[in-house]
mmCIF file of C-alpha atoms and ligand atoms in Angstrom:
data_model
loop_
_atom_site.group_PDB
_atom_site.id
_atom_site.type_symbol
_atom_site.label_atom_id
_atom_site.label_comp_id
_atom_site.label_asym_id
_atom_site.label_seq_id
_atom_site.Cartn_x
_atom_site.Cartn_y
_atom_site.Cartn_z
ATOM 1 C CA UNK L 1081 100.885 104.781 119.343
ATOM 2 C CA UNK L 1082 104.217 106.163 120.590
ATOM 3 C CA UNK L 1083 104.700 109.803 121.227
ATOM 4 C CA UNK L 1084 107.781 111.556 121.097
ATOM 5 C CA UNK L 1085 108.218 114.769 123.454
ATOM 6 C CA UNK L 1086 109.990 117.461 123.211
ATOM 7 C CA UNK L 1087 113.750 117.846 124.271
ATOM 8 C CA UNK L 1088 113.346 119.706 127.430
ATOM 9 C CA UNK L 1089 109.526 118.895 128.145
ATOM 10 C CA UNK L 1090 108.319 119.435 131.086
ATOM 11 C CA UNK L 1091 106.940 116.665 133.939
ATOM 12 C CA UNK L 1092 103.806 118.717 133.813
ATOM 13 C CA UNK L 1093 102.872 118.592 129.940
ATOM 14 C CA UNK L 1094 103.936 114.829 130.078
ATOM 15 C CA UNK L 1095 101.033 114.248 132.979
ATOM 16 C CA UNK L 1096 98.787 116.481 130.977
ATOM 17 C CA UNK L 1097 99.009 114.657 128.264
ATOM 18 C CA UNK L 1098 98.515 111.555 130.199
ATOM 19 C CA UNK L 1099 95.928 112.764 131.595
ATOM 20 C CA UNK L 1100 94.090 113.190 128.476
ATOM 21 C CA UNK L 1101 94.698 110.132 127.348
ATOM 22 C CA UNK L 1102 93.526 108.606 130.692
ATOM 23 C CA UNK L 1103 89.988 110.667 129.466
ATOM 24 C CA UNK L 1104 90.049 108.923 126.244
ATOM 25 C CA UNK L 1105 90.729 105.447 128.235
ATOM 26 C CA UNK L 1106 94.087 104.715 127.015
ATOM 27 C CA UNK L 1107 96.883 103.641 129.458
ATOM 28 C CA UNK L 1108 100.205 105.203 129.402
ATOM 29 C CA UNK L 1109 103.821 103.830 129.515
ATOM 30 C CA UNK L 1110 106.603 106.950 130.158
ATOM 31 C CA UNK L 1111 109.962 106.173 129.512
ATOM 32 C CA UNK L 1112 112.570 109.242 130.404
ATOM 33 C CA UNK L 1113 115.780 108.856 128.321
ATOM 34 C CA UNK L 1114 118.709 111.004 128.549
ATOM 35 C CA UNK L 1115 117.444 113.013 125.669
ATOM 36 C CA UNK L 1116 114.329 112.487 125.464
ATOM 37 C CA UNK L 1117 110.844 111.198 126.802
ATOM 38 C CA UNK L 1118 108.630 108.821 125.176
ATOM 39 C CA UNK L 1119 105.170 108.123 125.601
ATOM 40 C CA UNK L 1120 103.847 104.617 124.410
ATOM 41 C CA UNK L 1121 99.795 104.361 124.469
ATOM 42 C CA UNK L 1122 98.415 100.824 125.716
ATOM 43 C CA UNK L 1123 95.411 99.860 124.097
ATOM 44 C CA UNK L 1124 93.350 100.015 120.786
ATOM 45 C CA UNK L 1125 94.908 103.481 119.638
ATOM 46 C CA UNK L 1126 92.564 103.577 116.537
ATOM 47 C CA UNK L 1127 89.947 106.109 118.625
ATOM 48 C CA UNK L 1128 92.903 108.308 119.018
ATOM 49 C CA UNK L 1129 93.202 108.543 114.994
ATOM 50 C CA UNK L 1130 90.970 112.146 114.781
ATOM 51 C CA UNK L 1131 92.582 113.855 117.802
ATOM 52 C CA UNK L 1132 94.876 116.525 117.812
ATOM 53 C CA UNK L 1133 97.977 115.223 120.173
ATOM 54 C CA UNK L 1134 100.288 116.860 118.490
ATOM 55 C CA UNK L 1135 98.771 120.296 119.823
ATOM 56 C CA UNK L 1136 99.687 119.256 123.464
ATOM 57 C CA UNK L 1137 102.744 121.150 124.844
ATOM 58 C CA UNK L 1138 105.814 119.383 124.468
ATOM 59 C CA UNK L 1139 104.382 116.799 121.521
ATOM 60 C CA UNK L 1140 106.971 116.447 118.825
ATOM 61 C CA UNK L 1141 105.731 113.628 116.658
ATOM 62 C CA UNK L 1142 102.690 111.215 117.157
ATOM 63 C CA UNK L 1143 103.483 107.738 115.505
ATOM 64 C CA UNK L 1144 100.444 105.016 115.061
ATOM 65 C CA UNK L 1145 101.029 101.990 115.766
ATOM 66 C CA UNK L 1146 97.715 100.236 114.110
ATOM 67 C CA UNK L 1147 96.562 100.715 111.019
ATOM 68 C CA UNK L 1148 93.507 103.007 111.026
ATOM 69 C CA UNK L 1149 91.177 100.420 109.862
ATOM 70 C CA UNK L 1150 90.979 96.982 111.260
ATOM 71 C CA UNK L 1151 88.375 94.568 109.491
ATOM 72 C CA UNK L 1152 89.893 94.276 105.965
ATOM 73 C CA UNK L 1153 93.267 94.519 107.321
ATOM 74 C CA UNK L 1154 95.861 90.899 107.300
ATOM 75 C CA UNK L 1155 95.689 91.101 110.830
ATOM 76 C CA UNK L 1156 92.503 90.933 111.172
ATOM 77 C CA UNK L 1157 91.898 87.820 109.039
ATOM 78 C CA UNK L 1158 94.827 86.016 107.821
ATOM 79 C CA UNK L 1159 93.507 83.858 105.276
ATOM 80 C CA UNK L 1160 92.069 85.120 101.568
ATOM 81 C CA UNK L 1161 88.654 86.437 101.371
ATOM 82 C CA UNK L 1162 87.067 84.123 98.972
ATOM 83 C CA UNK L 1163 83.696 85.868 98.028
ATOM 84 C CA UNK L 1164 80.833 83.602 96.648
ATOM 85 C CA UNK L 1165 78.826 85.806 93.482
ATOM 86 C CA UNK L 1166 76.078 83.242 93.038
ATOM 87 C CA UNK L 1167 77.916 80.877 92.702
ATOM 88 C CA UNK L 1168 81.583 81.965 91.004
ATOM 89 C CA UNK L 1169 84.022 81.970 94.024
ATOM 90 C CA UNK L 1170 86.104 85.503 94.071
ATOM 91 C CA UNK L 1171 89.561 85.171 95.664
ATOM 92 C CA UNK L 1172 90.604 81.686 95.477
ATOM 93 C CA UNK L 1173 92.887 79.764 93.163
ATOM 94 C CA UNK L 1174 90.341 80.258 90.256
ATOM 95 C CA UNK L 1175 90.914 84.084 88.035
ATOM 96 C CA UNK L 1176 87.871 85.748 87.540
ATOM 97 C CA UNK L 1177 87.585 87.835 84.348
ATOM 98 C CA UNK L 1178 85.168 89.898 84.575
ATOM 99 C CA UNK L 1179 84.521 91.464 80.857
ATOM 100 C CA UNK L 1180 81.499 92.834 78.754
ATOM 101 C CA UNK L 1181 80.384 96.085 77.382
ATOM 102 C CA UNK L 1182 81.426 99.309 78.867
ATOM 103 C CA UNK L 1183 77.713 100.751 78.837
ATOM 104 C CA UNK L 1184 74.901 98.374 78.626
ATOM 105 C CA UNK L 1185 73.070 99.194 75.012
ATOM 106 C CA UNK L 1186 70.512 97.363 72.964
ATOM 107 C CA UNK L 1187 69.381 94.281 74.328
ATOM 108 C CA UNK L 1188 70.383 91.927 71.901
ATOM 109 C CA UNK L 1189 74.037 93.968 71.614
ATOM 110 C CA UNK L 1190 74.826 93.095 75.298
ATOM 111 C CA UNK L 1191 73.272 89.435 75.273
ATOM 112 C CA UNK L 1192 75.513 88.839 72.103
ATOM 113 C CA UNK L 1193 78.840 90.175 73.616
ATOM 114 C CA UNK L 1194 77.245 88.020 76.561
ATOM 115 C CA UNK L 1195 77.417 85.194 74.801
ATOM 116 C CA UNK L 1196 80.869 85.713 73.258
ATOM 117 C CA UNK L 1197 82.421 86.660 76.500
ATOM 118 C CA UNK L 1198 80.956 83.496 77.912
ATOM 119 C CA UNK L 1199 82.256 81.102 75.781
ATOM 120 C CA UNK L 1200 85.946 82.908 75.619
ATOM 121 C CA UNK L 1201 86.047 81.974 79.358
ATOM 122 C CA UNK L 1202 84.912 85.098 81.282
ATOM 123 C CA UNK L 1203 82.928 83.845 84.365
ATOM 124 C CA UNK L 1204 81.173 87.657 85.341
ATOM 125 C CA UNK L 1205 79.812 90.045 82.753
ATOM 126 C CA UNK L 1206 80.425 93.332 83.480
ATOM 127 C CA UNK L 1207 77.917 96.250 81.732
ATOM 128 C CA UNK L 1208 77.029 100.149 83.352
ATOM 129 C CA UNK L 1209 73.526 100.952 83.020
ATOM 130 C CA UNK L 1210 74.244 104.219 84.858
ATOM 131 C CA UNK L 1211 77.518 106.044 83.451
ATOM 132 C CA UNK L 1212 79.135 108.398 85.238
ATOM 133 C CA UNK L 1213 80.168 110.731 82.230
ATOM 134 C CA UNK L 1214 82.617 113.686 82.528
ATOM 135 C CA UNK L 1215 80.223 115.397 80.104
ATOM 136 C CA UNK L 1216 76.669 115.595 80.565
ATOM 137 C CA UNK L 1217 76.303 115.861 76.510
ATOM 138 C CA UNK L 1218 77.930 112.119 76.744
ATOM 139 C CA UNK L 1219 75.786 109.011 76.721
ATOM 140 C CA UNK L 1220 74.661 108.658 80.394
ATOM 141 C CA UNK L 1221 73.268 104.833 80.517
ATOM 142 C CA UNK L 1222 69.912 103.240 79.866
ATOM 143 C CA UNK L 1223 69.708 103.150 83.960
ATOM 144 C CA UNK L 1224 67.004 100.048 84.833
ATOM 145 C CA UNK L 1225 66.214 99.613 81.347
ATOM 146 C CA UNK L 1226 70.137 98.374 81.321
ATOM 147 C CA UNK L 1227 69.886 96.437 84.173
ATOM 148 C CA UNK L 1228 66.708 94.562 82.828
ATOM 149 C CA UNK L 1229 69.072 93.976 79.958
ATOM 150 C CA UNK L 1230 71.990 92.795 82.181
ATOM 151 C CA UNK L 1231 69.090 90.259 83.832
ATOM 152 C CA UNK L 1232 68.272 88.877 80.698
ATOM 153 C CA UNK L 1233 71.599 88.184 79.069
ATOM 154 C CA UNK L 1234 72.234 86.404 82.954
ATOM 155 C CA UNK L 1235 69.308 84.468 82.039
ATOM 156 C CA UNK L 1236 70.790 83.216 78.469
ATOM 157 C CA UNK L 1237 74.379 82.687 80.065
ATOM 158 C CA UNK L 1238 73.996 81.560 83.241
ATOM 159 C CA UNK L 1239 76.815 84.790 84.033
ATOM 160 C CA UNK L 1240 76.829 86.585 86.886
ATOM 161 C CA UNK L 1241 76.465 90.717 86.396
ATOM 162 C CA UNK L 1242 78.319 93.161 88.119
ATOM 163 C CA UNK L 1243 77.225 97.074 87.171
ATOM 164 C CA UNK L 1244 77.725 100.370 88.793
ATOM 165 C CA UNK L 1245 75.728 102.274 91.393
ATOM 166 C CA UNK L 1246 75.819 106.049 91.070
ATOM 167 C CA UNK L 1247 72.521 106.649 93.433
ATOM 168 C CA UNK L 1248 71.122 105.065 96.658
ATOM 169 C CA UNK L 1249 67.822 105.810 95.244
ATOM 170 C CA UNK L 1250 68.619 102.833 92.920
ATOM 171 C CA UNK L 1251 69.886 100.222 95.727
ATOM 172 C CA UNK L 1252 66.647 98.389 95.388
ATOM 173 C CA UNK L 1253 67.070 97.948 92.139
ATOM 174 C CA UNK L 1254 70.462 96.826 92.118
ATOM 175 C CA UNK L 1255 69.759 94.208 94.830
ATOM 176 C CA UNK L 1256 67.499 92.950 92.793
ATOM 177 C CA UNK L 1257 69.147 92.857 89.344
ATOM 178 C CA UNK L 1258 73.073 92.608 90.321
ATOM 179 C CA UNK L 1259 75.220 89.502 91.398
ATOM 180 C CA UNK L 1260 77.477 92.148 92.271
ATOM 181 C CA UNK L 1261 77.787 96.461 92.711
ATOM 182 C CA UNK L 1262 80.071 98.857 91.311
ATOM 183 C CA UNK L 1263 81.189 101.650 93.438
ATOM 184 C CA UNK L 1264 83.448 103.603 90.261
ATOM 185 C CA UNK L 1265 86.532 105.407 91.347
ATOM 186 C CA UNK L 1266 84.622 108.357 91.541
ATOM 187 C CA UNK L 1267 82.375 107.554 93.826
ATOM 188 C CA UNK L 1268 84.978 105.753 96.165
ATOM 189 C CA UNK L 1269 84.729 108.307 98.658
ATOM 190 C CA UNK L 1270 80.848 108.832 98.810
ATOM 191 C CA UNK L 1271 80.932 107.928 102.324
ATOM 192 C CA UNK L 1272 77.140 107.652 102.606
ATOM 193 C CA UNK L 1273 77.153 105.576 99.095
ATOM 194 C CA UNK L 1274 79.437 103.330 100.974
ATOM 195 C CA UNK L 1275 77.334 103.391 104.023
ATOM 196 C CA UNK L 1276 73.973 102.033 102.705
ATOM 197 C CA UNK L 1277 75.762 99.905 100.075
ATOM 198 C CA UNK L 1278 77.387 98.145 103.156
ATOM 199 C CA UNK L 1279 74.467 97.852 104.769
ATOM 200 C CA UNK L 1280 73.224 95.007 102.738
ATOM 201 C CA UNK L 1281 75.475 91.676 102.227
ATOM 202 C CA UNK L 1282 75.668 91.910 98.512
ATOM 203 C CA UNK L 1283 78.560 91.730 96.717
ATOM 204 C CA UNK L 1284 80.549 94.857 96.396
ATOM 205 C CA UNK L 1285 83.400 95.800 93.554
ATOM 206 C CA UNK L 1286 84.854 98.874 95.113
ATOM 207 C CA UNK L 1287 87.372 100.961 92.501
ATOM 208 C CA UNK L 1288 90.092 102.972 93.135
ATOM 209 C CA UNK L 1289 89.435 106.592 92.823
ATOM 210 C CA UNK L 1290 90.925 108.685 90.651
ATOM 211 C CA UNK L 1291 94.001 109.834 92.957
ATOM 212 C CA UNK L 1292 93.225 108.308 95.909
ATOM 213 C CA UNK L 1293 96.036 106.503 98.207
ATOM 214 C CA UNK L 1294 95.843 103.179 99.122
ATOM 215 C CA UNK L 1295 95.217 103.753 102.659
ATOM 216 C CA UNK L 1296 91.958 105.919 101.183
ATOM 217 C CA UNK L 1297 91.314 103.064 99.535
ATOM 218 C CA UNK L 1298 91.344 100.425 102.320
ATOM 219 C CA UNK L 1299 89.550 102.764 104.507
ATOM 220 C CA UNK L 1300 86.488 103.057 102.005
ATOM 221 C CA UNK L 1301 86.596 99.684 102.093
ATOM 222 C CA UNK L 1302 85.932 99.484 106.167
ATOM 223 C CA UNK L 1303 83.251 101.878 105.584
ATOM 224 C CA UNK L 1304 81.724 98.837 103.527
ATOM 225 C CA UNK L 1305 82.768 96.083 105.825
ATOM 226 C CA UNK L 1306 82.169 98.094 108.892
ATOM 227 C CA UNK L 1307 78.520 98.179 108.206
ATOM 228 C CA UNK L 1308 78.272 94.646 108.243
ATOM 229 C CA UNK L 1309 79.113 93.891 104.053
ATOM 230 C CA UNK L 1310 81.547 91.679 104.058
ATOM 231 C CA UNK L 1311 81.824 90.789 100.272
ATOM 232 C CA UNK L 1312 84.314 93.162 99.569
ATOM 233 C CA UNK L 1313 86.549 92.936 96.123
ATOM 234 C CA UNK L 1314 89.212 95.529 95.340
ATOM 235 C CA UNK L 1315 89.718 97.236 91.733
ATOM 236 C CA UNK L 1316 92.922 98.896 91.159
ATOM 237 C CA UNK L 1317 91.810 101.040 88.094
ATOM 238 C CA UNK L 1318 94.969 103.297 87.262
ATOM 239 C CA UNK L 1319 95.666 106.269 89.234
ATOM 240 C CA UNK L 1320 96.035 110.022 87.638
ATOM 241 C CA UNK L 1321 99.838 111.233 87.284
ATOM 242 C CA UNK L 1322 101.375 113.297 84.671
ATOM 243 C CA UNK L 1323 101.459 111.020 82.307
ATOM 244 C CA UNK L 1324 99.433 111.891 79.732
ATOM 245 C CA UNK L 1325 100.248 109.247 76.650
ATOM 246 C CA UNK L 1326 97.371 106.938 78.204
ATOM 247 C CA UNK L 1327 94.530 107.283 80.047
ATOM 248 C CA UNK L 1328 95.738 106.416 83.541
ATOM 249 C CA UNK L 1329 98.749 104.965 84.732
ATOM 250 C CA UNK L 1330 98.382 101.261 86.145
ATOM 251 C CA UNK L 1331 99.470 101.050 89.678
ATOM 252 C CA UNK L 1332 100.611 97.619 89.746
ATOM 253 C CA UNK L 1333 102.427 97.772 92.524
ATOM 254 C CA UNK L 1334 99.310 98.454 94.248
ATOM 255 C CA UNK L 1335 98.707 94.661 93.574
ATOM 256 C CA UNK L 1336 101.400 93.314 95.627
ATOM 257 C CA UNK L 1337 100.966 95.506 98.008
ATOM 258 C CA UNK L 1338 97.396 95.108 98.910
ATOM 259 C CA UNK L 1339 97.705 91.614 99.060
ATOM 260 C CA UNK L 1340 100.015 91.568 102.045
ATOM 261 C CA UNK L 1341 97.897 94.712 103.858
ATOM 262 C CA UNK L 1342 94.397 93.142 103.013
ATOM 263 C CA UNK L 1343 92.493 89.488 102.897
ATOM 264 C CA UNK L 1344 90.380 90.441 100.135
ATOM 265 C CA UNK L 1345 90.599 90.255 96.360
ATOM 266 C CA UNK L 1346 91.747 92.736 94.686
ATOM 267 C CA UNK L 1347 90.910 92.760 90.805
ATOM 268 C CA UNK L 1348 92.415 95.046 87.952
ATOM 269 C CA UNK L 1349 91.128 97.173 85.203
ATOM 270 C CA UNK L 1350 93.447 97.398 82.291
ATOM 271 C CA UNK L 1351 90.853 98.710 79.963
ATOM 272 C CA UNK L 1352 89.936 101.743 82.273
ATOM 273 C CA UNK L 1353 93.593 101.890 83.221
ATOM 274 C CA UNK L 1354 94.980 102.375 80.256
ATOM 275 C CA UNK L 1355 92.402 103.959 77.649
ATOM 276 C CA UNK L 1356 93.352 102.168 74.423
ATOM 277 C CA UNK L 1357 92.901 98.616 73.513
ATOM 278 C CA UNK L 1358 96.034 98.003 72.173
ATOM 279 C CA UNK L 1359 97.705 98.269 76.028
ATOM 280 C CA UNK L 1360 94.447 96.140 77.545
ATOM 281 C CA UNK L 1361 95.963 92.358 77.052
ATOM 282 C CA UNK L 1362 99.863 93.408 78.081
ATOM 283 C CA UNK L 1363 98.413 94.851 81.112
ATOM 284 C CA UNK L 1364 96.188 92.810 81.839
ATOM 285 C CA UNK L 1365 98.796 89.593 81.488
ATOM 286 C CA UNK L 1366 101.163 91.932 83.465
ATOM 287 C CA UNK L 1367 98.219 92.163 86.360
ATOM 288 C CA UNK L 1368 97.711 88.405 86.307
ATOM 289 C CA UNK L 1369 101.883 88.144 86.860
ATOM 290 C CA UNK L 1370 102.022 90.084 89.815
ATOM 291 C CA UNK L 1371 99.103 88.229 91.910
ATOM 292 C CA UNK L 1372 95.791 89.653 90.842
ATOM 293 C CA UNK L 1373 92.793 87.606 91.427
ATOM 294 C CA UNK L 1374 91.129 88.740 88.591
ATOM 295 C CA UNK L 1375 90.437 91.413 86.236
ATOM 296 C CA UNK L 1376 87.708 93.911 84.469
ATOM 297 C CA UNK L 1377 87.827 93.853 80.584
ATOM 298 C CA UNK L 1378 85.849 96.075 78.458
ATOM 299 C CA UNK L 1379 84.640 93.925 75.024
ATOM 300 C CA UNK L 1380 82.359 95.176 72.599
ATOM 301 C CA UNK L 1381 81.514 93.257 69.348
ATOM 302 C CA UNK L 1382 81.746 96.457 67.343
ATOM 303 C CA UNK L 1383 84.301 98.986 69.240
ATOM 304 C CA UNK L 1384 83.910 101.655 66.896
ATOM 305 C CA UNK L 1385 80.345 102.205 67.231
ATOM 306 C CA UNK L 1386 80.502 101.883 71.309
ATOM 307 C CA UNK L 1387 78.430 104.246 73.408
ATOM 308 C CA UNK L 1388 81.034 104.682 75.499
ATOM 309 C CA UNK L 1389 84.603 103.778 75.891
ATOM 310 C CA UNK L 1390 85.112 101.812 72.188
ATOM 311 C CA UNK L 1391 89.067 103.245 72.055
ATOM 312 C CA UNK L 1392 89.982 100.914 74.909
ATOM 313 C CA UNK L 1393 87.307 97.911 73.775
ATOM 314 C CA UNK L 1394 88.784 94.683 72.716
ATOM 315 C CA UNK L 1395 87.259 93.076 70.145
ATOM 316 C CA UNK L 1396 85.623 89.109 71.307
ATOM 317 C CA UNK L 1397 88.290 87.752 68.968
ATOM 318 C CA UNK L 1398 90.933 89.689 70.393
ATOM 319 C CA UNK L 1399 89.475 88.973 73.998
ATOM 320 C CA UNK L 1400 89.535 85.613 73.014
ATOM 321 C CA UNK L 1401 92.840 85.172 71.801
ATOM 322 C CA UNK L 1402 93.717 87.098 75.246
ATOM 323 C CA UNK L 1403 92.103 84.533 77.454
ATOM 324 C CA UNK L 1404 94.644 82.050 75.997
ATOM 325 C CA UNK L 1405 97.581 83.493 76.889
ATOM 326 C CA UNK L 1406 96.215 84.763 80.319
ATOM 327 C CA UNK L 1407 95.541 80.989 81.029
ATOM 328 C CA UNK L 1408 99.344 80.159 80.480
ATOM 329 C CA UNK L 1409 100.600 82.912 82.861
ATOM 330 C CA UNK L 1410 98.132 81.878 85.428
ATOM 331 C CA UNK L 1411 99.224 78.238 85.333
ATOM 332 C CA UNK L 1412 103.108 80.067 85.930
ATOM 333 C CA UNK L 1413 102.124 81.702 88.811
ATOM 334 C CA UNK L 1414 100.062 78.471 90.209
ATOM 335 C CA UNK L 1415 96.683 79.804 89.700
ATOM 336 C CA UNK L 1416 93.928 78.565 87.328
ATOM 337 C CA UNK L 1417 91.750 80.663 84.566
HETATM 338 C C1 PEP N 1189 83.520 101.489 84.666
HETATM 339 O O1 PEP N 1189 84.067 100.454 85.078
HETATM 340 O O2 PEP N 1189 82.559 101.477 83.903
HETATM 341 C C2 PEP N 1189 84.031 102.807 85.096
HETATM 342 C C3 PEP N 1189 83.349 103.934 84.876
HETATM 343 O O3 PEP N 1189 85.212 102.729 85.694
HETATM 344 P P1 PEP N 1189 85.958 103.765 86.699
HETATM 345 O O4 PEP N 1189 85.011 104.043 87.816
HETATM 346 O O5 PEP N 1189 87.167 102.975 87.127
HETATM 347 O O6 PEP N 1189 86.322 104.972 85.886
HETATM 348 MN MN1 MN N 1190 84.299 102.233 80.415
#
C-alpha cells in the first residue's frame, strides 16, 4: 500500500501514522521528496483494506497495492482451475455447455429435454427447482420435488445437474441431489449463503449479480474459497445498464478480463443475458470467441408453454443446430466442444 501525504505534513502525523500501522503490524518505508512524503507499507496490506487511513492528518490518498482477495486471484495460482463435476472436467481445453430447462417441471418434460440436450452435446443439465421470481404471483419451482426430478433424468443420462440454492435450509438437500450449486445473481452477495455453501467442497456456479462489479464478484467468490470450497466456476450473466431493448446487457469483456485476474472458469449465460432466444446462439458463439470455458443455455422442448423464461428458450433443434457451429469456433480458438 503506498500512502501519499499531504504537501506540508508534518514529521509528527507521518510518525503517527506509523505508529498505527506499527499497531496493526505493518512495517513502514518513509521517503521525503521535495514535494512530498510517501509512505510505502511492508507486508500483507490486505488487513489494512477496512481501515480508515485516509482520516489520519496529513493522508492525501491511500493506494493498495494487493488485490483485496488473494485465493482466486492469478497470483495466487497461476495455472487454470480445472474443476472435476463427477466426472466432466470444468476449465480445461474441453467447453462445457451447460443447458436444460429454465425451471424444472413435469418429470417426464425435464428427462425429455434431458435427453435431447444430451445427445446435442451438452455435458451438464442445468434445471431450478427453486426460482427466484420477481413476482411472488410467478411460478416459484417445484423445490425437492424438482430436484428428485433433476436426479432422475441424471439417472437416464448419465448428466451431471447443476440447480440453484435460494435457502441454507435446503443445503442438505442439494448435497445430496446436485453435481453442482447455483448461487443466482441475486443471491451473489448473501454473504452467509456463501459462507455455508463454501463450507462444503461441492461444486459451486457462482453468478454475477445484477449490478455488481467485478471486484464484488471475485470477492464473493473468496467468501466461497475462503471457507475451504475450492470448486469455484464463474457466470457472467449480463449486467443491468440502460439499455432496455434486451434483458441485460452481456459483459463480455468481463470474460477476458477475469481470465487474466482469476484461475478459475468462468462460464456465460446468453439466455439470462439477453432475454430472447433469437440473441442466445450469437452470444453465446460471441462468448465462446472471447475465451469462455463454457456456457449456460436455457432449452425447452416447447418454449411457449415454459413455466418460466420460454421468450429466451431455444428450441432442442435450434440448440442443436447451435452446438454445431459453437464446435467450429471452439476448434478456432484451440479449444474442443
Ligand atoms: C437461472 O439461471 O435460473 C437464473 C435465475 O439466473 P440469474 O440468477 O442469472 O438471474
Ligand atoms: Mn431462466
Amino acid at each position: 500500500m503506498i500512502i501519499v501525504m499531504k504537501p506540508g505534513v508534518t514529521d509528527q502525523d507521518v510518525e503517527h501514522l506509523v505508529e498505527r500501522l506499527r499497531e496493526l503490524g505493518l512495517q513502514s518505508q518513509i521517503s521525503t521528496g521535495e514535494e512530498r512524503t510517501v509512505v510505502g507499507v511492508i507486508g500483507d496490506d490486505r488487513i489494512l483494506q477496512n481501515q480508515p487511513l485516509t482520516v489520519f492528518p496529513g493522508v492525501e490518498s491511500v493506494t493498495p497495492v494487493l488485490a483485496p482477495w488473494k485465493l482466486v486471484s492469478r497470483e495466487f495460482q497461476k495455472h487454470d482451475s480445472v474443476i472435476d463435476v463427477n466426472g466432466v472436467k470444468v476449465g480445461g481445453t474441453k467447453i462445457a455447455i451447460m443447458a436444460g430447462p429454465c425451471a424444472v417441471e413435469k418429470k417426464e418434460l425435464t428427462v425429455g429435454i434431458a435427453k435431447e440436450v444430451s445427445s446435442a452435446g451438452a455435458s451438464i443439465l442445468r434445471g431450478g427447482a427453486y426460482k427466484p421470481r420477481t413476482s411472488p404471483y410467478s411460478f416459484q419451482g417445484l423445490g425437492q420435488e424438482g430436484l428428485d426430478y433433476l436426479v432422475e433424468a441424471r439417472k437416464q443420462t448419465g448428466l451431471p445437474v447443476v440447480s440453484e440454492i435460494l435457502d441454507a435450509r435446503d443445503l442438505g438437500h442439494f448435497l445430496e441431489k446436485a453435481d453442482i450449486i447455483q448461487i443466482g445473481a441475486r443471491n451473489m452477495q448473501n454473504f452467509e449463503l456463501l459462507k455455508e455453501v463454501g463450507d462444503y467442497d461441492k461444486p459451486v456456479l457462482l453468478k454475477r449479480g445484477l449490478s455488481a462489479t467485478i471486484k464484488e464478484l471475485l470477492l464473493s467468490a473468496e467468501y466461497l474459497m475462503s471457507r475451504g470450497n475450492r470448486n469455484v466456476m464463474l457466470c457472467e450473466r449480463g449486467i443491468r445498464t440502460f439499455e432496455t431493448q434486451y434483458r441485460n446487457t452481456l459483459d463480455l469483456t468481463a470474460v477476458p478480463t477475469l481470465k487474466e485476474m482469476t484461475h478459475l472458469p468462468v462460464i456465460v449465460d446468453p439466455s439470462h443475458a439477453t432475454g430472447k432466444w433469437n440473441l442466445v446462439a450469437p452470444m453465446a458463439k460471441a462468448a465462446i470467441a472471447c475465451g469462455a470455458d463454457g456456457l449456460l443455455i436455457e432449452v425447452h422442448s416447447n418454449p411457449e408453454c415454459a413455466l418460466c423464461d420460454g421468450e429466451e428458450s431455444l428450441k432442442p433443434s435450434r440448440f442443436r443446430d447451435l452446438m454445431a457451429s459453437l464446435k467450429l469456433i471452439a476448434q478456432a480458438v484451440g479449444r474442443d466442444l
